[in-house]
Structures are given as structure tokens and as C-alpha cells.
Amino acid sequence: MDKVKENLELNIREINDGKIILKSYPKRMIATLSTRCNSRCIMCEVVKKQWDMPQKTMKEIESLLPYMQSVNWQGGEVFLLESFEKLFIESLKNEHLHQTIVTNGMLLNDKWIDLLTEANIELTISIDGLDKEIYEKIRYGSKFDVLINNLNRLNDIRKKKNSRLSLKMHTVVMRSNYKFADKFIDFAEKYNFDIVYMMPIWGGQEIDENIYIGDNHDIIANLSKNIELALSKSKQFGINFFHSLPVVKENHSNTSDNDNIEVKEEDNKKQHCNNGVDIKKELFCYLPWQQLNIDPGGEVRPGCLCSKPIGNIQQDSILDIWNSLNMQEYRKRVLDNPQNWCNNDCLNGSIPEDLRRV
């Protein structure tokens, strides 16, 4: 714990001093380990690029884990990667580390369920349909009955062990499922999910699933009502529900429809996880000082919507990229004027502020 605390204290000092070359290490990482997957989701672009993270990079991540607060393992499907089991077991030696695993849930066998329920992790299961027809249409190759069976087995073991595992549902909202937004909360309550997160589909115009392309005001209005129901149900069930969906709020004035578009965030915002260390410098975004995303193909960015890669782990080490000229440029521009640099979805409030201030 000393290493992570010392790293965090150094990181906060460097932020407060406006440093663009850092001695501190990333406190958070989102690592795509592979694009291998046992599903072919209709909205997924990841599987089009064949890629496995090099072993040298996995070893480097392992060496950084004692300094980090959180890591998000994702794919593809991480449980298809043979080397992930060893990496995960090694990661458990860092008791302070908050881990998230993103999966479609198809490969949750007895061995993995036993291992996961011994750990203090967040298991995120991607679920975009609540019945066999819609689920298997969207997540082609996955089986709804396998999902339900695995959820039941997982919850049985969670209960027996009084497990610390937190269960999260991740839902991509699109034309095929937007009418059922509030019903996802019912599903979450039935299968003991602690958290539900909904996000809009990106792309999808080729399959006519993107409800945010073109004039779909009636659809957005219908979705907005269902999101309000979802929020109400989540409070009733004690489920932490948040989303990054553009929705229509109630019109209590003479403003236009365009003025009434907003993003609803979770009611009780998470406290920034800085172990009581105060950040004195107010920045629009802290990700270039605190986070790295490793994408399919090895491209590295400071955040999920940062459009310009800062390097590639197939050419350079993580720490070389962490203070590369491109990363220095990100930090300098966020310090000077993010309006001419950052993604419009972040600038106009379409993305929850907490995602920029982890």
C-alpha cells in the first residue's frame, strides 16, 4: 500500500505544479488484452482487428500494478486468453488494487467462478437483450440460456462465500432494445447486479441500430421516459444506475427541444479516489496525468474518447509512452485550453464528469 500511496501523493503534487513530464506512474489503466471473442456482436468494431497483447507488455503492466489504484481488463473476451489466468492470479497479490473484468459471461466455468468470488473485484457482464431473441440477435454467438445458467451459478457461490465480488451490467442502447431500458433494472434486481451502466451505441448506421443518427426525436423522448423509470426502480432496488445517454429532460420553460438535451448521471456522484490527498489545481480533465488506455493493436491514449494516440506498445514501453512528446502535448493543451483540443462529447457534457476525474 505504501507504493500506491506514495505514487498518488507524487502525482497530485505534479498536477498541482502543472508538470507535463511526470515521475509518478499511471494510477489507472484500461487494458485490452486481446480481440479474440466467442461472440460477434452486431455493433462491435473490436473483433475486426486480430490482436493479442505482447507478453512483454503484460509483464510491464504486472510490474506497475503495485503503484496503481485500479485496472480494467477487457477484450474481446479475456477468458479466451490463456495467459490471463496467470496475470490475474499475480494481480491478486496487490490487495489495494481495484480490478474490473469485462466479459460476455459465456465462459464463467466453475474454476473461474471460484477464483473470482475469492477476489475483491468488479465483474462487468455485457448484456444488451433481456430475452433469447433480442439477446442472441445483438450478441451473435452468445447463448441466452448459458448466460442465465452462469449468472445463477455465480450468484449461488457469491451467497455461499459472502463474496466481496461486485456485479455490474453493461448495456449498449440501440434501436433493438431502447424500449426496454427500465426493464434492464428489473433484470438486474432479479440476478443480483449491484451496478448498471448504459451507454449509447457508437457507429451502427450500417445496421440501422444507431438511434442518434437522423431525426429520431420520438425515439429519444420514449427512451428518456424509460430512463426516468429506470432511475426510479434503481433507487427502489438499491442498484447503482448511471448512464451516458443523451436524453430529453422535462420542459419547464420556453426553451427549444435542442436546449432540453442533457445527460443524466448517477444521483450520488462517486468521490474522486485520491485517498484524502487534495488536488488544488482545477483541470477540465485529469486523465492525461492519471490514466492510460491500451487499445486493440497496441495504440495508447490517455482516455476513452481521446482521439489522438500517444504511442503504440508494439514500438515503445508503457513508461516511455507515459512521458512521450505526444502525452506532454495532451497535458500542455489541457492546462492551456482544452476547448481547442478535447473531444466535443466531453466538452458539451455528453460524458459524465466523473469519467474525466477518476
XYZ file of C-alpha atoms in Angstrom:
358
model
C 0.000 0.000 0.000
C 2.952 2.337 0.582
C 3.867 2.318 -3.113
C 0.388 3.250 -4.298
C 0.037 5.994 -1.675
C 3.457 7.460 -2.442
C 2.717 7.364 -6.159
C -0.623 9.094 -5.671
C 0.849 11.826 -3.455
C 3.576 12.459 -6.026
C 1.002 12.502 -8.817
C -1.155 15.100 -7.049
C 1.868 17.317 -6.407
C 2.792 17.124 -10.083
C -0.754 18.043 -11.117
C -0.805 20.981 -8.707
C 2.583 22.133 -10.051
C 1.404 21.871 -13.680
C 4.054 19.304 -14.629
C 3.882 17.782 -18.100
C 6.761 15.315 -17.547
C 5.878 13.048 -14.646
C 7.858 10.949 -12.213
C 4.636 9.369 -10.963
C 3.111 6.367 -12.711
C -0.462 5.969 -14.018
C -2.939 5.351 -11.222
C -5.487 3.733 -13.533
C -5.262 1.593 -16.677
C -7.772 0.174 -19.141
C -6.063 -2.697 -20.938
C -7.441 -4.519 -23.965
C -5.656 -7.854 -23.768
C -6.958 -9.438 -26.956
C -9.532 -9.092 -29.713
C -10.332 -12.790 -29.628
C -14.007 -13.305 -28.902
C -16.602 -16.069 -28.892
C -19.343 -13.607 -29.914
C -19.853 -11.440 -32.967
C -21.889 -8.548 -31.620
C -23.611 -6.536 -34.335
C -22.216 -3.207 -33.071
C -18.650 -4.336 -32.292
C -15.666 -2.999 -34.216
C -13.011 -4.549 -31.949
C -13.065 -8.081 -33.362
C -12.282 -6.809 -36.871
C -8.658 -6.320 -35.771
C -6.808 -9.527 -34.873
C -4.508 -8.808 -31.960
C -3.124 -10.195 -28.710
C -1.200 -8.040 -26.256
C 2.528 -8.933 -26.326
C 3.829 -10.808 -23.303
C 6.431 -8.085 -22.677
C 3.629 -5.561 -22.198
C 1.687 -7.863 -19.901
C 4.829 -8.222 -17.768
C 5.270 -4.450 -17.716
C 1.678 -3.968 -16.581
C 2.259 -6.556 -13.866
C 5.270 -4.560 -12.638
C 3.143 -1.369 -12.446
C 0.231 -2.891 -10.513
C 1.746 -2.161 -7.052
C 1.620 1.572 -7.909
C -1.861 1.691 -9.416
C -5.269 2.046 -7.820
C -7.335 0.339 -10.488
C -7.106 -1.691 -13.656
C -9.772 -2.699 -16.151
C -9.175 -5.945 -18.078
C -11.128 -6.248 -21.314
C -11.156 -7.783 -24.775
C -12.507 -9.328 -26.983
C -13.206 -11.920 -24.370
C -10.473 -12.036 -21.723
C -11.325 -15.572 -20.585
C -10.290 -16.884 -24.024
C -6.721 -15.737 -23.370
C -4.726 -18.499 -21.675
C -2.181 -16.070 -20.221
C -4.868 -14.032 -18.456
C -5.312 -16.550 -15.634
C -1.663 -16.224 -14.585
C -1.769 -12.428 -14.874
C -4.946 -12.242 -12.799
C -3.578 -14.502 -10.072
C -0.455 -12.327 -9.887
C -2.593 -9.195 -9.721
C -4.377 -10.516 -6.613
C -1.141 -10.091 -4.656
C -1.888 -6.349 -4.713
C -4.692 -6.199 -2.177
C -5.195 -2.446 -2.609
C -5.857 -2.804 -6.350
C -9.447 -2.408 -7.555
C -9.944 -4.616 -10.601
C -12.657 -4.744 -13.229
C -13.084 -7.614 -15.666
C -15.337 -7.100 -18.697
C -16.847 -10.277 -20.134
C -19.855 -11.596 -22.031
C -20.220 -14.245 -19.323
C -20.214 -17.249 -21.637
C -17.004 -18.755 -20.185
C -17.740 -18.409 -16.473
C -16.930 -22.014 -15.612
C -16.592 -23.444 -12.093
C -12.851 -22.703 -11.926
C -13.249 -19.036 -12.826
C -16.307 -18.552 -10.627
C -14.410 -19.972 -7.656
C -11.409 -17.711 -8.359
C -13.434 -14.556 -8.976
C -15.604 -14.930 -5.881
C -12.452 -15.023 -3.735
C -11.386 -11.607 -5.043
C -12.440 -8.035 -4.362
C -13.288 -7.175 -7.954
C -15.991 -5.722 -10.144
C -17.199 -8.241 -12.711
C -18.842 -6.440 -15.622
C -21.080 -8.551 -17.835
C -22.230 -7.098 -21.162
C -25.956 -7.697 -21.642
C -27.933 -5.962 -24.387
C -31.100 -8.061 -24.541
C -33.496 -9.439 -21.941
C -34.838 -12.392 -23.892
C -33.367 -15.026 -26.152
C -34.482 -13.390 -29.418
C -33.073 -9.893 -28.854
C -30.023 -11.028 -26.875
C -28.867 -13.532 -29.496
C -29.657 -11.137 -32.350
C -27.379 -8.466 -30.873
C -24.721 -10.755 -29.362
C -24.499 -13.288 -32.183
C -22.737 -16.451 -30.994
C -23.676 -15.997 -27.332
C -26.496 -18.064 -25.854
C -29.100 -16.572 -23.544
C -29.670 -19.813 -21.653
C -25.904 -20.115 -20.978
C -25.882 -16.541 -19.647
C -28.778 -17.236 -17.250
C -27.265 -20.525 -16.086
C -23.895 -18.880 -15.414
C -25.497 -15.978 -13.543
C -27.383 -18.391 -11.308
C -24.232 -20.424 -10.563
C -22.216 -17.269 -9.909
C -24.829 -15.907 -7.510
C -25.090 -19.217 -5.657
C -21.348 -19.171 -4.981
C -21.372 -15.452 -4.135
C -24.001 -16.099 -1.498
C -22.301 -19.157 -0.015
C -18.972 -17.343 0.291
C -20.412 -13.965 1.237
C -18.193 -12.812 -1.615
C -16.838 -9.283 -1.993
C -17.335 -9.510 -5.768
C -19.414 -6.651 -7.174
C -21.557 -7.469 -10.205
C -22.111 -4.840 -12.891
C -24.238 -4.943 -16.040
C -23.086 -3.004 -19.093
C -25.710 -2.265 -21.745
C -25.322 -0.648 -25.164
C -28.582 1.122 -26.022
C -29.747 0.866 -29.626
C -32.872 0.519 -31.758
C -33.396 -3.124 -30.796
C -33.530 -2.540 -27.046
C -34.230 1.125 -26.176
C -37.914 0.404 -25.408
C -36.850 -1.863 -22.556
C -34.404 0.451 -20.766
C -36.289 0.314 -17.452
C -36.737 -3.471 -17.730
C -32.944 -3.878 -17.537
C -33.226 -2.694 -13.925
C -35.794 -5.437 -13.235
C -33.380 -7.954 -14.737
C -30.539 -6.541 -12.643
C -32.595 -6.880 -9.462
C -33.564 -10.474 -10.306
C -29.958 -11.548 -10.906
C -28.331 -9.555 -8.081
C -26.449 -6.922 -10.063
C -25.062 -4.129 -7.914
C -24.450 -1.639 -10.728
C -25.999 -0.935 -14.136
C -24.337 1.278 -16.730
C -25.909 2.187 -20.082
C -24.127 3.835 -22.977
C -25.184 4.827 -26.490
C -24.169 2.774 -29.482
C -21.207 4.215 -31.412
C -21.484 3.706 -35.161
C -24.145 1.182 -36.096
C -25.517 3.123 -39.055
C -24.810 0.190 -41.380
C -27.257 -1.971 -39.414
C -29.748 0.822 -38.654
C -29.269 0.456 -34.907
C -27.946 3.929 -34.100
C -30.915 5.923 -32.811
C -28.761 9.052 -32.520
C -28.316 9.416 -36.283
C -31.007 11.377 -38.089
C -34.280 12.767 -36.748
C -35.386 10.325 -34.067
C -36.891 12.740 -31.557
C -39.835 10.438 -30.746
C -37.455 7.559 -30.033
C -35.252 9.722 -27.798
C -38.333 11.003 -25.958
C -39.526 7.425 -25.384
C -36.076 6.380 -24.194
C -35.944 9.375 -21.858
C -39.161 8.315 -20.122
C -37.835 4.778 -19.748
C -34.591 6.105 -18.267
C -36.614 8.053 -15.679
C -38.403 4.801 -14.816
C -35.058 3.042 -14.625
C -33.741 5.671 -12.209
C -36.820 5.274 -10.019
C -36.548 1.483 -9.998
C -32.845 1.557 -9.264
C -33.483 3.646 -6.141
C -36.201 1.231 -5.080
C -33.955 -1.807 -5.547
C -30.777 -0.199 -4.204
C -28.968 -0.569 -7.542
C -26.339 1.992 -8.558
C -27.555 3.083 -12.004
C -25.789 5.582 -14.239
C -25.502 6.245 -17.951
C -24.044 8.466 -20.654
C -27.157 8.602 -22.858
C -28.354 11.823 -24.476
C -31.940 12.135 -23.208
C -34.719 14.729 -23.222
C -35.462 16.342 -19.871
C -38.834 17.709 -18.836
C -39.585 21.057 -20.458
C -40.381 23.522 -17.680
C -39.662 26.661 -19.680
C -39.879 28.068 -23.180
C -36.552 26.606 -24.241
C -36.321 24.731 -27.514
C -36.070 20.964 -27.838
C -32.367 21.268 -28.552
C -31.894 23.155 -25.286
C -33.536 20.290 -23.432
C -30.960 17.648 -24.273
C -28.854 16.571 -21.315
C -27.060 13.599 -19.865
C -28.390 12.129 -16.629
C -25.684 10.964 -14.275
C -25.916 8.839 -11.160
C -27.541 10.771 -8.321
C -24.827 10.163 -5.781
C -21.587 11.029 -7.531
C -18.561 8.988 -6.677
C -15.909 10.686 -4.619
C -12.677 11.073 -6.524
C -10.448 8.303 -5.268
C -7.418 10.228 -4.065
C -7.007 8.803 -0.556
C -7.630 12.145 1.071
C -4.966 13.957 -0.977
C -6.352 17.277 -2.233
C -5.984 18.352 -5.845
C -5.599 22.130 -5.733
C -5.354 22.713 -9.476
C -8.773 22.563 -11.170
C -8.414 20.883 -14.536
C -11.085 20.095 -17.087
C -9.682 16.561 -17.359
C -7.180 14.643 -15.219
C -6.808 11.603 -17.473
C -3.525 12.649 -19.150
C -1.956 12.734 -15.662
C -3.596 9.608 -14.261
C -4.747 7.075 -16.851
C -3.654 5.051 -19.861
C -5.871 3.113 -22.265
C -4.263 0.347 -24.308
C -6.440 -0.299 -27.349
C -6.625 -3.195 -29.828
C -3.493 -3.138 -31.971
C -1.477 -1.592 -29.154
C -2.384 2.066 -29.594
C -2.289 4.005 -26.335
C -4.448 7.001 -25.371
C -4.993 8.864 -22.089
C -8.783 8.367 -22.094
C -11.679 6.608 -23.782
C -12.582 9.481 -26.126
C -9.139 10.976 -26.738
C -8.823 10.795 -30.498
C -5.063 11.126 -30.971
C -2.961 8.098 -29.938
C 0.117 8.945 -27.916
C 2.083 5.845 -28.882
C 1.965 2.109 -29.507
C 3.170 -0.588 -27.116
C 4.441 -2.617 -30.065
C 7.154 0.029 -30.579
C 7.681 1.519 -27.116
C 7.338 0.610 -23.458
C 4.403 1.850 -21.386
C 6.601 4.191 -19.365
C 8.250 5.625 -22.492
C 4.767 6.400 -23.827
C 3.685 7.829 -20.459
C 6.063 10.781 -20.903
C 6.248 10.836 -24.684
C 6.092 14.098 -26.592
C 2.501 13.322 -27.576
C 1.481 12.815 -23.956
C 3.260 16.012 -22.959
C 1.237 17.760 -25.655
C -2.020 16.414 -24.193
C -1.101 17.696 -20.741
C 0.023 21.085 -22.024
C -3.160 21.631 -24.032
C -5.438 20.607 -21.164
C -3.559 23.082 -18.967
C -3.770 25.857 -21.550
C -7.078 25.496 -23.424
C -8.981 22.198 -23.673
C -11.661 23.888 -25.820
C -9.406 23.592 -28.863
C -8.279 20.061 -28.135
C -10.659 17.804 -26.196
C -13.449 15.663 -27.640
C -16.737 17.503 -28.193
C -18.670 14.866 -26.238
C -16.597 15.758 -23.187
C -16.790 19.500 -23.818
C -20.583 19.622 -24.253
C -21.332 17.471 -21.205
C -22.423 14.310 -23.013
C -19.913 12.315 -20.964
C -20.230 12.175 -17.147
C -17.653 14.389 -15.463
C -16.546 11.528 -13.196
C -15.153 9.692 -16.225
C -12.665 12.552 -16.695
C -11.744 12.695 -12.999
C -11.071 9.114 -11.935
